Amino acid sequence: MTRGDRRGGRRVRGAALGLVAWLCGIAFFLPVAWMVLTSFHRETDAATDPPSLAAPLTLHGYREFFGVGGAGVSPWPPLLNSLTASVASTLLVLVLAVPAAYALSLRPVRSWRDVLFFFLSTKMLPLVAGLLPIYLVAQNTRMLDDIWLLVILYTSMNLPIAVWMMRSFLAEVPVEILEAASIDGAGLPTTLVRIVAPVALPGIAATALISFIFSWNELLFARVLTGIVAGTSPVFLTGLVTSQGLFLAKVCAAATVVSLPVLVAGFAAQDKLVQGLSLGAVK
Amino acid sequence: MRTPVAERAKGWARRAPLLPALVFLIVVTQLPFVATVVISFMRWNALAPDHRGFAALDNYRAVVTDPALRSSVGTTVLLTASVVLVSLGLGLGLALLLDRSFRGRGIVRTLLITPFLVVPVAAALLWKHALYNASYGLFNGALTWLWQLFGAGDPPQPDWMTDSPLLSVELSLIWQWTPFMMLILLAGLQSRPADAVEAARMDGAGAFDVFRHLTLPHLRRYLELAALLGTVYIVQNFDAVFTLTSGGLGTANLPYTIYQTFYQAHDYGRASAQGVVVVLCSLLVANFALRTVSSLLREEITR
């Protein structure tokens, strides 16, 4: 076999593997594409066998979802609740996690490994095991059906992973530079702003995104601890089907709308996401 | 001169940034668990408030002898193990495919991570009603379409959710978690030192040898981490079981069973005992898992 043959063979193999990758990508994406397509169909076209690909497109499902087309509960309060819970808890996570990660990476306290293990081990306890006391306390302090209760719980849910991710991002800051800065007489604020922040910011962004996604998605706590006032979008979604039969197009429209913020954020920041998940974990 | 007082102050200054997070986590996650342990020894059903009292080990006896709980332990193990292993394997394959350069790689990566970004409840609704549904779901619709294409009548129309409920739950979870595994492993592949691979190639190593002796050892920590995080989240899965099957037909896992005891049966004492048993089991697994993670940290230089 000549060198040219081998290179040609490799090119064919590379193209074939690229094709396989494309097919896998399409296969994984297909259910989401189907969800979006169905959301634009009329109810009669949404539920047919075989599926109707060429059916006319309409905004009917979305109008139904937003309550324009008829009776129905408005989806705005749950969407707003989800936004409040996710953004507020993400901010709180960052406020708590960044200093902790700093203490664990750049100026490590003694036995920092044990502390890090403790943080991670709180993730190993199934959330559901603490649910009942939290419910009882909330009942007695009138925090039931209050979105701020979810903010606190989501913060505790995401804090361990956030500390874990942030610590590794901060560990990327070379010690020599920190030492050089302190020899040059830079104080702590200057060091933080000038040296640590530029390295840590992408990490903070990735951490915030992960925290936002997990809060936005959470169902169990929201279902048990909220009701009419503070229900979040996932709770609202589960209520769509049980009420009066199934309206597939409307359900697909709802699923699309509720997923949209995470989809947009995730697509926009996918590089950060890859980096954050890996670095956060291994380095 | 350093006095002990100054030393101590310095120690606290080092620890100070850590304390808010630590105190917060202890208050919000550990204290409730202590309360759970206390309640687990009580006879307490919200529907019979007058009967509240000390129950000794009654709740635990009920938990251990409860066949429903025992089967949900099995379901949890089966569900978690199968979803983690399959999505890890698929994720590895996809990460290897995406590690090569080809036309439209960025688009394919975007397509692949989409399932991870769909809200789990939305994904469960999508699978249950738009894909699995026996009379108008996409899967059976595609079968009908294929059969028509070849001019055959009577396409098979399996009822996915009733015929194999656990498999249905597993498939939807594998679809959601494979991208997560892929993301971690892809990052691992991209941090692989290129010169070592180059050198091995020069020495005449084949693709498989490179994978076996260079890529896999490098990926080990990423594989362990992906498995660990995946396990933590999938053991606790509630959304898919709740939405797809409502725990019916042998798909109730532990979180769902506890939810039912607490939220539907209102048996606070027994739900707490179930919670404690789950935590004890989790600690066994966690102990093992944390040892794995410690191998992730071992090679690091202590600063």
XYZ file of C-alpha atoms in Angstrom:
586
model
C 0.000 0.000 0.000
C 1.430 3.362 -0.960
C 1.345 6.414 1.202
C -1.240 8.041 -1.058
C -3.575 5.067 -0.731
C -3.346 5.183 3.001
C -4.101 8.883 3.098
C -7.068 8.356 0.794
C -8.339 5.545 2.979
C -8.048 7.701 6.029
C -9.979 10.476 4.326
C -12.831 8.124 3.437
C -12.872 6.795 6.989
C -12.880 10.338 8.377
C -15.797 11.311 6.158
C -17.702 8.198 7.187
C -17.167 8.930 10.878
C -18.262 12.519 10.316
C -21.431 11.194 8.722
C -22.035 8.888 11.703
C -21.614 11.874 14.032
C -24.132 13.853 12.008
C -26.654 10.993 12.113
C -26.246 10.670 15.897
C -26.680 14.402 16.335
C -29.866 14.368 14.276
C -31.180 11.320 16.169
C -30.675 13.003 19.545
C -32.151 16.259 18.312
C -35.166 14.655 16.621
C -37.469 14.478 19.692
C -36.891 18.181 20.359
C -37.510 19.046 16.721
C -40.699 16.980 16.913
C -41.769 18.861 20.054
C -41.287 22.221 18.353
C -42.995 21.110 15.133
C -45.981 19.693 17.015
C -46.280 22.908 19.009
C -46.993 24.720 15.735
C -49.670 22.266 14.586
C -53.432 22.348 15.103
C -54.629 19.872 17.714
C -56.231 17.699 15.015
C -52.955 17.478 13.092
C -50.843 16.965 16.208
C -52.384 13.619 17.112
C -52.408 11.572 13.927
C -50.966 8.245 12.896
C -48.888 8.330 10.734
C -47.537 11.756 11.729
C -48.520 14.687 9.557
C -45.376 16.452 8.498
C -46.968 18.757 5.972
C -49.846 19.956 8.124
C -50.357 23.730 8.146
C -48.498 25.679 10.812
C -50.335 27.785 13.339
C -49.717 29.656 16.579
C -52.845 28.101 18.064
C -50.952 26.045 20.660
C -49.035 29.076 21.892
C -52.176 31.206 22.031
C -53.852 28.484 24.089
C -50.835 28.243 26.369
C -50.689 31.949 27.074
C -54.405 31.912 27.745
C -55.342 34.159 24.857
C -57.498 31.661 23.042
C -59.828 30.809 25.870
C -60.173 29.856 29.494
C -57.110 28.685 31.302
C -54.674 29.606 33.994
C -52.136 32.223 33.009
C -48.611 30.807 32.662
C -46.995 34.135 33.553
C -46.937 33.727 37.363
C -45.210 30.310 37.200
C -42.707 31.569 34.617
C -41.979 34.586 36.784
C -41.676 32.392 39.885
C -39.180 30.161 38.095
C -37.198 33.196 37.038
C -37.154 34.601 40.574
C -36.182 31.289 42.152
C -33.448 30.539 39.602
C -31.861 33.992 39.379
C -32.030 34.754 43.100
C -30.681 31.369 44.147
C -27.924 31.546 41.519
C -26.817 34.939 42.865
C -26.892 33.608 46.407
C -24.899 30.539 45.326
C -22.216 32.777 43.821
C -22.056 35.030 46.877
C -21.508 31.999 49.104
C -19.448 29.809 46.770
C -16.833 32.249 45.502
C -15.347 33.127 48.926
C -15.523 29.485 49.975
C -13.763 28.383 46.799
C -11.177 31.099 47.381
C -10.501 29.713 50.857
C -10.230 26.209 49.445
C -7.924 26.969 46.541
C -5.810 30.113 46.799
C -5.339 30.387 50.526
C -6.305 26.884 51.567
C -7.302 26.315 55.134
C -5.945 23.268 56.902
C -7.678 20.001 55.954
C -9.328 21.651 52.962
C -9.892 18.219 51.434
C -12.162 17.241 54.300
C -14.124 20.443 53.866
C -14.464 19.846 50.142
C -15.597 16.278 50.789
C -18.145 17.549 53.251
C -19.534 19.916 50.629
C -19.781 17.144 48.089
C -21.212 14.627 50.532
C -24.223 16.860 51.152
C -25.084 16.162 47.497
C -25.086 12.439 48.226
C -27.895 12.738 50.733
C -31.107 12.325 48.787
C -32.966 15.624 48.961
C -36.152 13.795 49.690
C -34.819 12.674 53.093
C -34.935 16.211 54.441
C -38.167 17.172 52.750
C -40.575 16.436 55.593
C -38.943 18.564 58.338
C -38.562 21.394 55.845
C -42.247 21.058 55.022
C -43.206 21.128 58.705
C -40.997 24.114 59.479
C -42.369 25.947 56.441
C -45.898 25.176 57.549
C -45.282 26.623 61.007
C -43.448 29.717 59.800
C -45.978 30.433 57.046
C -43.274 29.938 54.417
C -45.325 27.353 52.568
C -46.177 28.486 49.053
C -43.524 31.188 49.303
C -41.011 31.457 46.466
C -38.215 32.523 48.851
C -38.328 29.151 50.530
C -37.441 27.617 47.157
C -34.669 30.181 46.728
C -33.078 28.979 49.979
C -33.478 25.294 49.108
C -32.176 25.674 45.560
C -29.175 27.517 46.929
C -28.358 24.603 49.206
C -28.953 22.186 46.330
C -26.479 23.895 43.979
C -23.922 25.222 46.438
C -21.800 22.045 46.721
C -21.347 21.677 42.960
C -20.682 25.405 42.665
C -17.959 25.338 45.337
C -16.443 22.301 43.627
C -16.433 23.984 40.195
C -15.264 27.382 41.415
C -12.434 25.910 43.448
C -10.935 24.344 40.358
C -11.253 27.510 38.320
C -9.473 29.474 41.016
C -6.814 26.794 41.293
C -5.917 27.737 37.695
C -4.441 31.018 38.948
C -0.672 30.480 39.074
C 0.720 30.889 42.614
C 3.826 32.638 41.273
C 1.768 35.510 39.942
C 0.028 35.903 43.287
C 3.388 35.941 45.051
C 4.833 38.417 42.578
C 1.834 40.674 43.110
C 2.220 40.600 46.849
C 5.951 41.379 46.551
C 5.059 44.351 44.359
C 2.888 45.542 47.197
C -0.526 44.832 45.726
C -3.202 44.553 48.387
C -5.869 41.893 48.474
C -8.509 43.941 46.591
C -6.084 44.784 43.794
C -4.950 41.176 43.523
C -8.509 39.957 43.367
C -9.624 42.431 40.730
C -6.509 42.439 38.573
C -5.323 38.850 38.734
C -7.944 36.494 40.089
C -11.062 37.921 38.432
C -9.908 37.635 34.793
C -9.069 33.958 35.264
C -12.136 33.212 37.352
C -14.838 35.016 35.369
C -15.450 32.298 32.744
C -15.656 29.833 35.595
C -18.139 31.981 37.454
C -20.227 32.162 34.291
C -20.224 28.380 33.855
C -21.046 27.826 37.510
C -23.897 30.316 37.347
C -25.288 28.610 34.238
C -25.291 25.142 35.814
C -26.888 26.503 38.964
C -29.531 28.321 36.917
C -30.360 25.205 34.872
C -30.782 22.919 37.886
C -32.949 25.474 39.724
C -35.109 26.164 36.699
C -35.652 22.410 36.221
C -36.438 21.394 39.804
C -39.785 19.699 40.411
C -39.981 17.751 43.687
C -39.515 20.613 46.164
C -41.589 22.972 44.086
C -44.419 20.477 43.913
C -44.480 19.723 47.625
C -43.732 23.175 49.018
C -45.597 25.526 46.692
C -49.207 25.833 45.710
C -51.246 28.453 43.977
C -49.046 31.485 44.525
C -45.483 30.255 44.218
C -45.810 27.346 41.774
C -42.947 27.182 39.277
C -43.004 26.330 35.576
C -42.285 22.585 35.997
C -45.225 22.345 38.435
C -47.358 24.240 35.932
C -46.324 21.785 33.191
C -47.352 18.743 35.231
C -50.748 20.383 35.793
C -51.392 20.883 32.072
C -52.184 17.265 31.292
C -54.298 16.216 34.248
C -56.796 19.074 34.047
C -59.053 18.351 31.069
C -57.661 15.686 28.828
C -54.703 16.134 26.577
C -54.055 18.895 24.099
C -50.844 17.771 22.491
C -50.051 20.948 20.544
C -50.653 23.086 23.604
C -48.536 20.808 25.802
C -45.713 20.905 23.246
C -45.975 24.700 23.043
C -45.790 24.890 26.840
C -42.816 22.513 26.979
C -41.049 24.584 24.323
C -41.665 27.905 26.063
C -40.557 26.618 29.465
C -37.405 25.044 28.004
C -36.530 28.084 25.913
C -34.552 30.122 28.483
C -32.313 27.160 29.308
C -31.920 26.235 25.632
C -30.903 29.762 24.645
C -28.506 30.155 27.577
C -27.050 26.702 26.999
C -26.504 27.210 23.274
C -24.921 30.603 23.853
C -22.530 29.318 26.483
C -21.803 25.763 25.367
C -18.037 26.275 25.321
C -18.122 27.592 28.867
C -20.330 24.687 29.821
C -17.879 22.120 28.480
C -14.980 23.899 30.129
C -16.788 24.390 33.416
C -17.985 20.830 33.758
C -14.599 19.363 33.105
C -12.179 21.769 34.697
C -14.512 22.184 37.603
C -14.313 18.580 38.191
C -10.913 17.309 37.442
C -8.336 20.019 37.850
C 6.854 38.701 67.053
C 3.868 36.453 66.568
C 1.678 36.006 69.550
C -0.772 33.082 69.841
C -3.612 35.590 69.622
C -2.339 36.935 66.315
C -1.886 33.389 65.072
C -5.452 32.562 65.961
C -6.759 35.727 64.321
C -4.896 34.808 61.174
C -6.364 31.340 61.232
C -9.856 32.746 61.495
C -9.143 35.217 58.701
C -8.274 32.248 56.504
C -11.366 30.369 57.524
C -13.765 33.323 57.374
C -14.596 33.155 53.651
C -15.503 29.519 54.086
C -17.881 29.937 56.976
C -21.000 31.444 55.351
C -21.264 28.592 52.850
C -20.509 25.983 55.493
C -23.012 27.310 58.021
C -25.655 27.717 55.330
C -25.262 24.130 54.139
C -25.304 22.691 57.642
C -28.460 24.594 58.550
C -30.357 23.835 55.356
C -29.285 20.243 54.694
C -28.004 18.663 57.906
C -30.476 19.983 60.484
C -33.542 18.797 58.551
C -31.970 15.383 58.344
C -31.499 15.284 62.125
C -35.175 16.160 62.431
C -36.001 13.365 59.996
C -34.193 10.902 62.243
C -36.186 12.100 65.252
C -39.519 11.872 63.432
C -38.650 8.396 62.177
C -39.017 7.139 65.754
C -42.444 8.712 66.109
C -45.925 7.521 65.378
C -47.161 10.442 63.372
C -49.783 10.413 60.669
C -51.146 13.797 59.658
C -54.569 12.227 59.082
C -54.687 11.013 62.691
C -53.150 13.872 64.677
C -54.340 12.580 68.056
C -52.262 9.444 67.816
C -48.911 11.166 67.765
C -46.378 9.570 70.061
C -43.187 7.611 70.468
C -43.105 4.576 68.211
C -39.677 3.115 68.930
C -38.716 0.950 65.948
C -42.222 0.389 64.559
C -41.628 2.544 61.502
C -38.371 0.777 60.720
C -40.030 -2.599 61.132
C -42.690 -1.491 58.674
C -40.076 -0.247 56.242
C -37.998 -3.419 56.312
C -41.017 -5.679 55.865
C -42.664 -3.502 53.226
C -42.457 -5.337 49.887
C -43.236 -2.129 48.003
C -40.208 -0.425 49.475
C -38.005 -3.420 48.839
C -39.018 -3.466 45.203
C -38.411 0.260 44.914
C -34.858 -0.272 46.191
C -34.357 -2.768 43.368
C -35.909 -0.379 40.866
C -33.645 2.455 41.996
C -30.517 0.348 41.644
C -31.562 -1.014 38.264
C -32.651 2.356 36.925
C -29.541 4.180 38.098
C -27.050 1.544 37.013
C -28.529 1.049 33.564
C -28.965 4.745 32.804
C -25.485 5.678 34.044
C -23.704 2.833 32.250
C -25.509 3.157 28.924
C -25.320 6.947 28.790
C -21.666 6.813 29.806
C -20.912 4.355 27.003
C -22.880 6.329 24.427
C -21.379 9.567 25.707
C -17.887 8.155 25.269
C -18.622 7.079 21.709
C -20.088 10.460 20.821
C -17.228 12.330 22.491
C -14.728 10.296 20.439
C -16.683 11.079 17.250
C -16.787 14.786 18.067
C -13.117 14.920 18.993
C -12.225 14.531 15.297
C -12.606 17.466 13.004
C -15.283 17.239 10.359
C -17.592 19.596 8.545
C -20.258 21.084 10.805
C -18.789 19.770 14.060
C -20.078 22.779 15.994
C -23.609 22.214 14.722
C -23.505 18.523 15.608
C -22.328 19.343 19.120
C -25.184 21.794 19.510
C -27.671 19.187 18.279
C -26.255 16.649 20.720
C -26.391 18.762 23.857
C -29.988 19.862 23.257
C -31.604 16.980 25.231
C -29.663 18.012 28.347
C -31.076 21.534 28.058
C -34.748 20.554 27.813
C -36.541 20.921 31.164
C -36.871 17.346 32.529
C -40.629 17.593 33.082
C -41.043 18.911 29.542
C -38.895 16.056 28.262
C -40.946 13.507 30.196
C -44.198 14.951 28.839
C -42.719 14.908 25.344
C -41.681 11.253 25.602
C -44.917 10.146 27.206
C -47.395 11.875 24.914
C -45.641 12.789 21.679
C -43.260 9.827 21.299
C -44.460 6.758 23.235
C -48.222 7.186 22.859
C -49.593 4.015 21.295
C -52.171 5.616 19.013
C -50.511 8.829 17.811
C -46.940 8.869 19.166
C -44.024 9.482 16.831
C -42.514 6.013 17.352
C -45.598 4.094 16.285
C -46.341 6.735 13.685
C -42.924 6.106 12.171
C -43.612 2.362 12.140
C -46.916 2.939 10.345
C -45.202 5.232 7.862
C -42.429 2.699 7.209
C -44.904 -0.125 6.667
C -46.952 2.028 4.278
C -43.773 2.917 2.414
C -43.263 -0.747 1.625
C -46.939 -1.237 0.885
C -47.571 -3.505 3.869
C -50.608 -3.323 6.086
C -50.814 -3.968 9.814
C -47.716 -2.273 11.171
C -46.731 -3.328 14.697
C -48.038 -0.811 17.212
C -46.510 -1.696 20.576
C -47.792 0.085 23.654
C -44.344 1.170 24.867
C -45.314 2.465 28.266
C -47.417 -0.531 29.331
C -45.348 -3.251 27.657
C -42.020 -2.175 29.100
C -42.554 0.705 31.525
C -39.140 0.648 33.195
C -37.359 0.490 29.858
C -39.422 3.461 28.685
C -38.323 5.507 31.694
C -34.721 4.401 31.202
C -34.692 5.307 27.500
C -35.932 8.820 28.124
C -33.350 9.313 30.890
C -30.542 7.919 28.750
C -31.541 10.395 26.047
C -31.329 13.255 28.557
C -28.103 12.235 30.312
C -25.941 11.043 27.408
C -25.193 14.663 26.409
C -24.069 15.440 29.967
C -21.640 12.520 29.907
C -20.492 13.516 26.429
C -19.764 17.087 27.524
C -17.537 15.966 30.390
C -15.718 13.344 28.312
C -15.301 15.702 25.362
C -13.639 18.236 27.617
C -11.422 15.422 28.872
C -10.432 14.446 25.337
C -9.654 18.017 24.430
C -7.343 18.407 27.395
C -5.343 15.358 26.276
C -1.751 16.289 25.511
C -1.467 16.161 21.724
C 2.286 15.558 21.596
C 2.065 12.191 23.372
C -0.459 10.965 20.802
C 1.722 12.312 18.019
C 4.781 10.547 19.426
C 2.900 7.258 19.775
C 1.697 7.548 16.177
C 5.288 8.135 15.050
C 6.320 4.997 16.872
C 3.776 3.122 14.778
C 0.977 2.723 17.312
C -2.416 2.039 15.761
C -5.579 3.952 16.570
C -6.736 1.255 18.962
C -3.395 1.161 20.809
C -3.471 4.918 21.241
C -6.991 4.692 22.614
C -6.208 1.779 24.924
C -2.917 3.026 26.347
C -3.113 6.814 26.118
C -6.665 8.058 25.756
C -8.362 5.716 28.198
C -5.930 6.243 31.101
C -6.156 10.000 30.564
C -9.953 9.815 30.466
C -10.205 7.680 33.598
C -10.729 10.569 35.950
C -13.291 12.115 33.641
C -15.142 8.815 33.340
C -15.196 8.432 37.118
C -16.421 11.949 37.565
C -19.150 11.633 34.940
C -20.326 8.381 36.525
C -20.298 9.934 39.990
C -22.255 13.059 39.068
C -24.653 11.059 36.910
C -25.298 8.641 39.789
C -25.905 11.460 42.276
C -28.541 12.985 40.034
C -30.198 9.832 38.686
C -30.545 8.101 42.088
C -32.593 11.109 43.098
C -34.624 11.250 39.917
C -38.232 12.117 40.555
C -39.428 13.973 37.475
C -39.312 11.143 34.947
C -40.888 8.538 37.224
C -43.549 10.980 38.389
C -44.471 12.233 34.932
C -44.081 9.131 32.775
C -45.590 6.365 34.887
C -46.540 7.883 38.266
C -44.544 5.060 39.737
C -46.885 2.448 38.281
C -45.985 -0.968 36.881
C -42.864 -1.448 38.965
C -41.192 1.846 38.126
C -41.475 3.490 41.574
C -37.999 4.388 42.751
C -37.080 5.488 46.272
C -37.661 9.238 45.943
C -41.065 8.566 44.437
C -41.975 6.031 47.140
C -41.049 8.442 49.921
C -42.959 11.199 48.172
C -46.028 8.963 48.153
C -45.730 7.930 51.800
C -45.334 11.541 52.809
C -47.519 13.426 50.374
C -50.334 10.966 49.703
C -50.418 8.663 52.733
C -49.417 11.501 55.100
C -47.542 8.974 57.211
C -44.782 11.268 58.446
C -43.213 8.694 60.753
C -42.872 6.030 58.119
C -41.762 8.446 55.394
C -38.979 9.609 57.710
C -37.902 6.049 58.435
C -37.791 5.405 54.679
C -35.709 8.538 54.281
C -33.253 7.399 56.936
C -32.909 3.972 55.337
C -32.277 5.614 51.966
C -29.639 7.860 53.482
C -27.892 4.917 55.116
C -27.790 3.105 51.771
C -26.609 6.277 50.045
C -23.835 6.688 52.584
C -22.550 3.232 51.716
C -22.501 4.144 48.032
C -21.191 7.633 48.758
C -18.363 6.298 50.841
C -17.269 4.197 47.911
C -17.831 7.048 45.464
C -15.935 9.589 47.538
C -12.995 7.263 47.645
C -13.088 7.359 43.874
C -13.192 11.120 43.926
C -10.275 11.231 46.294
C -8.269 9.586 43.542
C -9.232 12.612 41.476
C -7.680 14.882 44.052
C -4.713 12.814 45.049
C -2.423 13.860 42.250
C -2.973 17.500 42.923
C -0.267 19.571 44.537
C -1.301 20.939 47.882
C -0.752 24.628 48.062
